[in-house]
mmCIF file of C-alpha atoms and ligand atoms in Angstrom:
data_model
loop_
_atom_site.group_PDB
_atom_site.id
_atom_site.type_symbol
_atom_site.label_atom_id
_atom_site.label_comp_id
_atom_site.label_asym_id
_atom_site.label_seq_id
_atom_site.Cartn_x
_atom_site.Cartn_y
_atom_site.Cartn_z
ATOM 1 C CA MET P 1 -8.568 -25.390 32.568
ATOM 2 C CA SER P 2 -6.964 -24.891 35.957
ATOM 3 C CA ASN P 3 -9.489 -23.490 38.945
ATOM 4 C CA SER P 4 -7.271 -24.868 41.560
ATOM 5 C CA CYS P 5 -6.626 -20.909 42.094
ATOM 6 C CA PHE P 6 -8.656 -20.259 45.389
ATOM 7 C CA ARG P 7 -9.501 -23.640 46.556
ATOM 8 C CA MET P 8 -7.000 -23.577 49.574
ATOM 9 C CA SER P 9 -6.521 -27.222 51.417
ATOM 10 C CA LYS P 10 -5.690 -26.707 54.489
ATOM 11 C CA GLU P 11 -2.417 -28.838 54.657
ATOM 12 C CA ARG P 12 1.228 -27.308 54.060
ATOM 13 C CA ILE P 13 2.521 -27.798 50.581
ATOM 14 C CA THR P 14 5.521 -30.166 49.880
ATOM 15 C CA ALA P 15 6.973 -29.712 46.906
ATOM 16 C CA ASP P 16 6.665 -33.237 45.567
ATOM 17 C CA LYS P 17 2.958 -32.677 44.830
ATOM 18 C CA LYS P 18 3.258 -29.817 42.261
ATOM 19 C CA LYS P 19 2.904 -30.576 38.878
ATOM 20 C CA ILE P 20 2.995 -27.732 36.078
ATOM 21 C CA ILE P 21 -0.412 -28.237 34.809
ATOM 22 C CA ASN P 22 -3.537 -29.407 36.701
ATOM 23 C CA ASN P 23 -2.853 -29.547 40.208
ATOM 24 C CA ASP P 24 -4.953 -30.622 42.534
ATOM 25 C CA ARG P 25 -6.430 -29.134 45.579
ATOM 26 C CA THR P 26 -3.627 -30.152 47.629
ATOM 27 C CA VAL P 27 -1.683 -27.433 45.700
ATOM 28 C CA ASP P 28 -2.002 -23.253 45.751
ATOM 29 C CA CYS P 29 -1.494 -22.197 43.176
ATOM 30 C CA ASN P 30 -0.342 -18.701 44.892
ATOM 31 C CA GLN P 31 2.331 -20.410 46.885
ATOM 32 C CA LEU P 32 5.790 -20.371 45.462
ATOM 33 C CA VAL P 33 7.998 -21.414 47.975
ATOM 34 C CA PRO P 34 8.671 -24.773 48.114
ATOM 35 C CA ILE P 35 9.907 -24.186 44.682
ATOM 36 C CA LYS P 36 9.909 -27.568 42.721
ATOM 37 C CA TYR P 37 11.014 -26.756 39.218
ATOM 38 C CA LYS P 38 14.287 -24.588 40.286
ATOM 39 C CA TRP P 39 14.943 -23.888 36.471
ATOM 40 C CA ALA P 40 11.189 -21.871 36.084
ATOM 41 C CA TRP P 41 12.843 -20.170 38.523
ATOM 42 C CA ASN P 42 16.116 -19.793 37.072
ATOM 43 C CA PHE P 43 14.774 -18.785 33.904
ATOM 44 C CA TYR P 44 12.801 -15.648 35.833
ATOM 45 C CA LEU P 45 15.923 -14.979 37.659
ATOM 46 C CA ASP P 46 18.203 -14.794 34.235
ATOM 47 C CA GLY P 47 15.594 -12.465 32.488
ATOM 48 C CA CYS P 48 15.730 -10.447 35.203
ATOM 49 C CA ALA P 49 19.305 -9.906 34.924
ATOM 50 C CA ASN P 50 18.696 -9.107 31.720
ATOM 51 C CA HIS P 51 16.596 -6.205 32.068
ATOM 52 C CA TRP P 52 16.632 -3.294 28.851
ATOM 53 C CA MET P 53 14.932 -0.740 27.719
ATOM 54 C CA PRO P 54 14.255 0.266 24.281
ATOM 55 C CA SER P 55 14.719 3.952 25.226
ATOM 56 C CA GLU P 56 18.128 3.709 26.581
ATOM 57 C CA VAL P 57 19.455 3.054 22.823
ATOM 58 C CA SER P 58 20.432 6.022 20.655
ATOM 59 C CA MET P 59 18.591 5.729 17.381
ATOM 60 C CA GLN P 60 20.594 9.041 16.173
ATOM 61 C CA ARG P 61 23.043 7.243 13.915
ATOM 62 C CA ASP P 62 20.321 5.309 12.788
ATOM 63 C CA ILE P 63 18.548 7.972 11.722
ATOM 64 C CA GLU P 64 21.298 9.595 9.442
ATOM 65 C CA GLN P 65 21.883 5.848 7.787
ATOM 66 C CA TRP P 66 18.663 6.165 7.099
ATOM 67 C CA LYS P 67 17.779 9.500 6.090
ATOM 68 C CA ASP P 68 20.604 9.091 3.787
ATOM 69 C CA ALA P 69 19.403 8.834 0.683
ATOM 70 C CA LYS P 70 22.638 6.410 -0.621
ATOM 71 C CA ALA P 71 22.816 4.324 2.186
ATOM 72 C CA PHE P 72 20.531 1.677 1.110
ATOM 73 C CA THR P 73 19.243 0.527 -2.163
ATOM 74 C CA ALA P 74 15.395 -0.254 -2.364
ATOM 75 C CA GLU P 75 15.686 -3.918 -1.880
ATOM 76 C CA GLU P 76 17.852 -3.366 1.304
ATOM 77 C CA ARG P 77 15.209 -1.139 2.494
ATOM 78 C CA HIS P 78 12.195 -3.375 1.673
ATOM 79 C CA ILE P 79 13.587 -6.258 3.647
ATOM 80 C CA VAL P 80 14.301 -4.020 6.980
ATOM 81 C CA LYS P 81 10.723 -2.545 6.624
ATOM 82 C CA ARG P 82 9.540 -5.968 5.920
ATOM 83 C CA THR P 83 11.548 -7.427 8.827
ATOM 84 C CA PHE P 84 10.243 -4.099 10.973
ATOM 85 C CA GLY P 85 6.324 -4.720 10.264
ATOM 86 C CA PHE P 86 7.019 -8.065 10.701
ATOM 87 C CA PHE P 87 7.696 -8.499 14.562
ATOM 88 C CA ALA P 88 5.579 -4.891 15.396
ATOM 89 C CA THR P 89 2.788 -7.308 15.894
ATOM 90 C CA ALA P 90 4.344 -10.400 16.298
ATOM 91 C CA GLU P 91 5.054 -9.737 19.491
ATOM 92 C CA THR P 92 2.112 -8.773 20.576
ATOM 93 C CA LEU P 93 0.860 -11.946 19.223
ATOM 94 C CA VAL P 94 2.905 -14.010 21.334
ATOM 95 C CA GLY P 95 1.973 -11.282 24.796
ATOM 96 C CA ASN P 96 -1.934 -12.100 24.166
ATOM 97 C CA ASN P 97 -1.387 -16.019 23.561
ATOM 98 C CA LEU P 98 0.876 -15.799 26.911
ATOM 99 C CA VAL P 99 -1.793 -13.975 28.716
ATOM 100 C CA LEU P 100 -5.060 -14.923 27.242
ATOM 101 C CA ALA P 101 -3.700 -19.019 26.659
ATOM 102 C CA VAL P 102 -0.448 -20.110 28.384
ATOM 103 C CA TYR P 103 -1.381 -18.379 31.670
ATOM 104 C CA ARG P 104 -4.591 -19.603 32.411
ATOM 105 C CA MET P 105 -3.434 -23.410 31.702
ATOM 106 C CA ILE P 106 -0.217 -23.339 33.717
ATOM 107 C CA ASP P 107 -1.353 -22.952 37.367
ATOM 108 C CA ASN P 108 2.800 -23.931 38.951
ATOM 109 C CA PRO P 109 3.609 -20.986 41.013
ATOM 110 C CA GLU P 110 7.800 -20.807 39.826
ATOM 111 C CA CYS P 111 6.628 -21.173 35.856
ATOM 112 C CA ARG P 112 3.874 -18.401 36.243
ATOM 113 C CA GLN P 113 6.616 -16.196 37.838
ATOM 114 C CA TYR P 114 8.618 -16.514 34.409
ATOM 115 C CA LEU P 115 5.285 -16.064 32.529
ATOM 116 C CA LEU P 116 5.101 -12.806 34.252
ATOM 117 C CA ARG P 117 8.686 -11.934 33.380
ATOM 118 C CA GLN P 118 8.601 -13.042 29.576
ATOM 119 C CA ALA P 119 4.965 -10.772 29.583
ATOM 120 C CA PHE P 120 6.761 -7.384 30.323
ATOM 121 C CA GLU P 121 9.622 -8.631 28.262
ATOM 122 C CA GLU P 122 6.797 -8.831 25.592
ATOM 123 C CA ALA P 123 5.839 -5.253 25.830
ATOM 124 C CA ILE P 124 9.311 -4.287 25.899
ATOM 125 C CA HIS P 125 9.560 -5.815 22.206
ATOM 126 C CA VAL P 126 6.310 -4.234 20.857
ATOM 127 C CA HIS P 127 7.574 -1.032 22.318
ATOM 128 C CA ALA P 128 11.208 -1.176 20.716
ATOM 129 C CA PHE P 129 9.662 -1.383 16.921
ATOM 130 C CA GLN P 130 7.284 1.084 18.315
ATOM 131 C CA TYR P 131 10.625 3.279 19.064
ATOM 132 C CA ILE P 132 12.252 2.149 15.923
ATOM 133 C CA VAL P 133 9.515 2.922 13.805
ATOM 134 C CA GLN P 134 8.795 6.578 15.013
ATOM 135 C CA SER P 135 12.936 7.236 14.990
ATOM 136 C CA LEU P 136 13.773 5.766 11.660
ATOM 137 C CA SER P 137 10.041 8.322 10.819
ATOM 138 C CA LEU P 138 8.627 5.334 9.186
ATOM 139 C CA ASP P 139 4.611 5.362 7.722
ATOM 140 C CA GLU P 140 3.526 3.906 10.911
ATOM 141 C CA GLY P 141 0.131 2.539 8.797
ATOM 142 C CA GLU P 142 2.372 0.336 6.553
ATOM 143 C CA MET P 143 4.055 -0.955 9.525
ATOM 144 C CA PHE P 144 1.652 -1.809 11.525
ATOM 145 C CA ASN P 145 -0.753 -3.179 9.079
ATOM 146 C CA MET P 146 1.275 -5.533 7.345
ATOM 147 C CA TYR P 147 0.001 -8.701 9.488
ATOM 148 C CA ARG P 148 -3.090 -8.474 7.338
ATOM 149 C CA GLU P 149 -1.169 -6.222 4.218
ATOM 150 C CA VAL P 150 1.607 -8.549 3.095
ATOM 151 C CA GLU P 151 0.484 -12.219 2.182
ATOM 152 C CA ALA P 152 3.756 -13.800 4.037
ATOM 153 C CA ILE P 153 3.067 -12.034 6.882
ATOM 154 C CA TYR P 154 -0.332 -12.784 7.438
ATOM 155 C CA ASN P 155 0.576 -16.931 6.522
ATOM 156 C CA LYS P 156 2.742 -16.858 9.199
ATOM 157 C CA ASP P 157 0.614 -14.770 12.153
ATOM 158 C CA GLN P 158 -2.646 -17.122 10.864
ATOM 159 C CA TYR P 159 -0.234 -19.871 11.864
ATOM 160 C CA ALA P 160 0.968 -19.072 15.138
ATOM 161 C CA MET P 161 -2.989 -17.993 16.175
ATOM 162 C CA SER P 162 -4.264 -21.309 14.873
ATOM 163 C CA CYS P 163 -3.295 -22.422 17.856
ATOM 164 C CA THR P 164 -5.205 -20.368 20.413
ATOM 165 C CA ASP P 165 -8.502 -20.378 19.070
ATOM 166 C CA GLY P 166 -8.956 -24.156 20.485
ATOM 167 C CA ILE P 167 -7.295 -22.834 23.567
ATOM 168 C CA LEU P 168 -9.141 -20.198 24.252
ATOM 169 C CA ASP P 169 -12.704 -22.189 23.918
ATOM 170 C CA GLN P 170 -13.574 -22.689 27.830
ATOM 171 C CA ASN P 171 -14.816 -25.910 26.515
ATOM 172 C CA VAL P 172 -11.153 -27.364 26.374
ATOM 173 C CA ASP P 173 -9.959 -29.730 29.363
ATOM 174 C CA THR P 174 -6.546 -30.273 30.057
ATOM 175 C CA LYS P 175 -7.340 -33.247 31.688
ATOM 176 C CA THR P 176 -8.201 -35.185 28.839
ATOM 177 C CA LYS P 177 -5.389 -36.511 27.008
ATOM 178 C CA GLU P 178 -7.142 -34.439 23.694
ATOM 179 C CA GLY P 179 -7.389 -31.213 25.396
ATOM 180 C CA LEU P 180 -3.504 -31.395 27.103
ATOM 181 C CA GLN P 181 -2.800 -31.784 23.119
ATOM 182 C CA LYS P 182 -4.365 -28.928 21.823
ATOM 183 C CA PHE P 183 -2.385 -27.204 24.996
ATOM 184 C CA VAL P 184 0.921 -28.775 24.161
ATOM 185 C CA LYS P 185 0.478 -27.666 20.116
ATOM 186 C CA ASN P 186 0.109 -24.216 21.031
ATOM 187 C CA LEU P 187 3.063 -24.223 23.507
ATOM 188 C CA ILE P 188 5.229 -25.184 20.478
ATOM 189 C CA GLY P 189 3.117 -23.211 17.695
ATOM 190 C CA PHE P 190 4.784 -20.474 20.614
ATOM 191 C CA TYR P 191 7.828 -20.974 21.652
ATOM 192 C CA VAL P 192 8.813 -23.417 19.189
ATOM 193 C CA ILE P 193 7.314 -21.930 15.605
ATOM 194 C CA THR P 194 6.860 -18.349 16.631
ATOM 195 C CA GLU P 195 10.070 -17.695 19.284
ATOM 196 C CA GLY P 196 11.851 -20.335 17.633
ATOM 197 C CA ILE P 197 11.781 -20.373 13.987
ATOM 198 C CA PHE P 198 9.447 -17.204 12.688
ATOM 199 C CA PHE P 199 11.650 -14.842 14.463
ATOM 200 C CA TYR P 200 15.110 -15.736 13.362
ATOM 201 C CA SER P 201 15.164 -15.307 9.673
ATOM 202 C CA GLY P 202 14.825 -11.723 11.111
ATOM 203 C CA PHE P 203 17.279 -11.961 13.365
ATOM 204 C CA VAL P 204 20.101 -12.889 10.701
ATOM 205 C CA THR P 205 18.726 -10.113 8.378
ATOM 206 C CA MET P 206 19.477 -6.900 11.124
ATOM 207 C CA LEU P 207 22.273 -8.578 12.255
ATOM 208 C CA SER P 208 24.136 -8.380 9.059
ATOM 209 C CA PHE P 209 23.311 -4.357 8.822
ATOM 210 C CA GLY P 210 25.052 -4.339 12.387
ATOM 211 C CA ARG P 211 28.171 -6.381 11.186
ATOM 212 C CA GLN P 212 28.292 -3.551 8.194
ATOM 213 C CA ASN P 213 27.614 -1.292 11.193
ATOM 214 C CA ARG P 214 24.514 0.301 9.673
ATOM 215 C CA LEU P 215 21.464 0.696 11.733
ATOM 216 C CA PRO P 216 23.621 0.274 15.382
ATOM 217 C CA GLY P 217 20.886 0.977 17.567
ATOM 218 C CA THR P 218 18.195 -1.144 15.904
ATOM 219 C CA CYS P 219 20.638 -3.619 16.157
ATOM 220 C CA GLU P 220 22.125 -3.556 19.467
ATOM 221 C CA GLN P 221 18.238 -3.705 20.427
ATOM 222 C CA ILE P 222 17.496 -6.690 17.507
ATOM 223 C CA GLN P 223 20.355 -8.542 19.978
ATOM 224 C CA TYR P 224 18.842 -7.718 23.321
ATOM 225 C CA ILE P 225 15.211 -8.836 22.023
ATOM 226 C CA LEU P 226 17.658 -12.411 20.410
ATOM 227 C CA ARG P 227 19.055 -12.720 24.028
ATOM 228 C CA ASP P 228 15.384 -12.656 25.386
ATOM 229 C CA GLU P 229 14.346 -14.858 23.200
ATOM 230 C CA SER P 230 16.341 -17.452 23.205
ATOM 231 C CA ILE P 231 15.376 -17.430 26.971
ATOM 232 C CA HIS P 232 11.700 -17.970 25.917
ATOM 233 C CA MET P 233 12.807 -20.501 24.346
ATOM 234 C CA ASN P 234 14.302 -22.436 26.074
ATOM 235 C CA PHE P 235 12.157 -21.917 28.874
ATOM 236 C CA GLY P 236 9.239 -23.286 26.575
ATOM 237 C CA ILE P 237 10.807 -26.276 25.010
ATOM 238 C CA GLU P 238 11.920 -27.029 29.433
ATOM 239 C CA LEU P 239 7.740 -27.029 29.714
ATOM 240 C CA ILE P 240 7.010 -28.649 27.315
ATOM 241 C CA ASN P 241 9.240 -31.441 27.420
ATOM 242 C CA ASN P 242 8.020 -31.528 31.421
ATOM 243 C CA ILE P 243 4.453 -31.519 31.023
ATOM 244 C CA ILE P 244 5.257 -34.516 28.474
ATOM 245 C CA ALA P 245 6.945 -36.171 30.919
ATOM 246 C CA GLU P 246 4.174 -36.229 33.597
ATOM 247 C CA ASN P 247 1.694 -36.731 31.244
ATOM 248 C CA PRO P 248 3.310 -38.979 29.304
ATOM 249 C CA GLU P 249 0.709 -40.286 27.420
ATOM 250 C CA VAL P 250 0.114 -37.085 25.306
ATOM 251 C CA TRP P 251 3.443 -38.014 23.285
ATOM 252 C CA ASP P 252 1.822 -40.840 21.480
ATOM 253 C CA GLU P 253 3.473 -41.539 17.950
ATOM 254 C CA PRO P 254 0.532 -39.626 16.117
ATOM 255 C CA PHE P 255 0.834 -36.703 18.161
ATOM 256 C CA LYS P 256 4.263 -36.334 17.604
ATOM 257 C CA GLU P 257 3.784 -37.014 13.399
ATOM 258 C CA GLU P 258 1.294 -34.052 13.957
ATOM 259 C CA ILE P 259 3.869 -32.131 15.654
ATOM 260 C CA ILE P 260 6.317 -32.655 13.281
ATOM 261 C CA GLY P 261 4.384 -31.789 9.811
ATOM 262 C CA PHE P 262 2.936 -28.815 11.652
ATOM 263 C CA ILE P 263 6.881 -27.155 12.556
ATOM 264 C CA ARG P 264 7.692 -28.634 9.066
ATOM 265 C CA THR P 265 4.463 -26.555 7.491
ATOM 266 C CA ALA P 266 6.310 -23.299 9.123
ATOM 267 C CA VAL P 267 9.570 -23.819 7.914
ATOM 268 C CA GLY P 268 7.814 -23.865 4.156
ATOM 269 C CA LEU P 269 5.706 -20.639 5.474
ATOM 270 C CA GLU P 270 9.210 -18.580 6.211
ATOM 271 C CA HIS P 271 10.997 -19.945 3.147
ATOM 272 C CA LYS P 272 7.231 -17.713 1.587
ATOM 273 C CA TYR P 273 8.669 -14.675 3.589
ATOM 274 C CA ALA P 274 12.474 -14.834 2.609
ATOM 275 C CA GLU P 275 11.366 -15.297 -0.955
ATOM 276 C CA GLU P 276 8.741 -12.512 -0.657
ATOM 277 C CA CYS P 277 11.813 -10.044 1.632
ATOM 278 C CA LEU P 278 14.709 -11.090 -0.617
ATOM 279 C CA PRO P 279 14.016 -11.580 -3.897
ATOM 280 C CA ASN P 280 16.932 -10.714 -5.597
ATOM 281 C CA GLY P 281 19.153 -10.965 -2.519
ATOM 282 C CA ILE P 282 21.293 -8.402 -0.635
ATOM 283 C CA LEU P 283 25.466 -8.390 0.088
ATOM 284 C CA GLY P 284 25.606 -11.461 1.709
ATOM 285 C CA LEU P 285 22.284 -12.461 1.812
ATOM 286 C CA ASN P 286 19.963 -14.458 -0.268
ATOM 287 C CA THR P 287 16.959 -16.435 -0.071
ATOM 288 C CA TYR P 288 18.803 -19.700 -0.805
ATOM 289 C CA LEU P 289 20.806 -18.991 2.574
ATOM 290 C CA LEU P 290 17.816 -17.862 4.627
ATOM 291 C CA LYS P 291 15.861 -21.254 3.803
ATOM 292 C CA GLU P 292 19.212 -22.795 4.915
ATOM 293 C CA TYR P 293 19.113 -21.048 7.788
ATOM 294 C CA VAL P 294 15.804 -21.913 8.769
ATOM 295 C CA GLN P 295 16.149 -25.628 7.997
ATOM 296 C CA TYR P 296 19.041 -26.063 10.882
ATOM 297 C CA ILE P 297 17.611 -23.718 12.878
ATOM 298 C CA ALA P 298 14.149 -26.498 12.801
ATOM 299 C CA ASP P 299 16.296 -29.031 13.323
ATOM 300 C CA ARG P 300 17.668 -28.031 16.551
ATOM 301 C CA ARG P 301 14.133 -27.437 17.570
ATOM 302 C CA PHE P 302 13.424 -31.096 16.723
ATOM 303 C CA GLU P 303 16.391 -32.766 18.616
ATOM 304 C CA ARG P 304 15.346 -30.504 21.484
ATOM 305 C CA LEU P 305 11.622 -31.677 21.133
ATOM 306 C CA ASN P 306 13.312 -35.288 20.969
ATOM 307 C CA LEU P 307 12.421 -35.977 17.821
ATOM 308 C CA PRO P 308 14.179 -36.993 14.729
ATOM 309 C CA LYS P 309 16.047 -33.878 12.812
ATOM 310 C CA GLN P 310 14.056 -33.354 9.575
ATOM 311 C CA TYR P 311 16.864 -31.742 6.860
ATOM 312 C CA ASN P 312 20.197 -31.657 7.731
ATOM 313 C CA SER P 313 21.330 -28.101 7.243
ATOM 314 C CA GLU P 314 24.405 -26.701 7.800
ATOM 315 C CA ASN P 315 24.578 -22.980 9.477
ATOM 316 C CA PRO P 316 25.281 -20.750 6.605
ATOM 317 C CA PHE P 317 26.150 -17.804 9.239
ATOM 318 C CA PRO P 318 28.176 -19.409 12.327
ATOM 319 C CA TRP P 319 28.901 -16.084 13.280
ATOM 320 C CA MET P 320 24.682 -16.120 14.506
ATOM 321 C CA SER P 321 26.276 -18.797 16.629
ATOM 322 C CA GLU P 322 28.713 -16.186 18.251
ATOM 323 C CA VAL P 323 25.874 -13.615 18.826
ATOM 324 C CA ILE P 324 23.452 -16.524 20.731
ATOM 325 C CA ASP P 325 26.906 -16.838 22.708
ATOM 326 C CA LEU P 326 27.113 -13.645 23.641
ATOM 327 C CA LYS P 327 27.820 -12.993 27.289
ATOM 328 C CA LYS P 328 25.949 -9.748 29.095
ATOM 329 C CA GLU P 329 29.345 -7.412 29.123
ATOM 330 C CA LYS P 330 28.791 -6.248 26.168
ATOM 331 C CA ASN P 331 27.010 -5.798 23.228
ATOM 332 C CA PHE P 332 28.410 -7.948 19.691
ATOM 333 C CA PHE P 333 29.257 -4.810 17.700
ATOM 334 C CA GLU P 334 30.263 -2.490 20.735
ATOM 335 C CA THR P 335 28.261 0.163 20.219
ATOM 336 C CA ARG P 336 27.968 0.382 24.009
ATOM 337 C CA VAL P 337 27.823 -1.595 27.516
ATOM 338 C CA THR P 338 24.823 -1.787 29.183
ATOM 339 C CA GLU P 339 25.030 -3.471 32.639
ATOM 340 C CA TYR P 340 22.234 -4.507 34.536
ATOM 341 C CA GLN P 341 23.227 -8.060 35.633
ATOM 342 C CA THR P 342 24.448 -8.200 38.976
ATOM 343 C CA GLY P 343 25.033 -11.676 39.705
ATOM 344 C CA GLY P 344 27.410 -13.936 37.204
ATOM 345 C CA ALA P 345 27.667 -14.523 33.434
ATOM 346 C CA LEU P 346 25.053 -15.869 32.196
ATOM 347 C CA GLU P 347 25.678 -19.861 30.681
ATOM 348 C CA TRP P 348 23.328 -20.840 27.476
HETATM 349 MN MN1 LIG Z 1 9.415 -10.752 21.984
HETATM 350 FE FE1 LIG Z 2 9.398 -13.774 23.210
#
């Protein structure tokens, strides 16, 4: 693990000496400038420009709709609750992994600047689900225990956490190939699988309600979370690809095969989760379409990691791309305009 934080050299630091991970004593992790990885700094600025708080979003219409016994079928209530139950703890898992595993290992200051921003965004996302659960008067015990009481959710969370244990071991040395592979697998488990795949059936489910003008305050928050998560994932993939470029020996054929299998198993767990959430389908959504979508999303992630596509599925929800391409100016369902952004519009 990195321990270069307080070993200052007397020489001035130049950008070319910096690395993402395993910096030697000529580089000091307290010194942001000169910036080498401009993409990391730009992700930090984009994250700040997207700032939002759950409590700014009105839940009034959601509360009225949720209280109306006729407004949702039992199946619809089931999938909405499953989605909240999954996110309520998954956001905390991601935040904990970030602070306890990723931050320790990454000793480049511009990457850490983004990690600090991301950690706060994860706290905002946890806050959002707490706020939604409280606003709709859902059973807090049921919602926040779902990750241990609902098998399909437990299995997803266990799978993500399985690659944290190895990293928290103080003996893992990222200067060895095996140690660095463990760490890269952890980054893929969180940035690519959890934030880049496991979150997306939840997004598509909730935004399907939003398209019908149902649960508008919840869906506005989900849109902001989706926008944040897509930056998290893009930062993570850039981080992974830069670590590989600087340490090409880790990305050998057996490890690539391991990662393909790792992601494919995650897609299988997501299929099981879809079956549990949507046994009979609801308006516009069913298990088949959700599975297609998860495969389509997974193929996009394989491409970004320069790995072969595995599924060749069509995108059954082309409207999701419009939501993802959303600029900051107004939210997709036009519930209201939030404007923190002071600079130019985001480019996605
Ligand atoms: Mn999050
Ligand atoms: Fe995230």
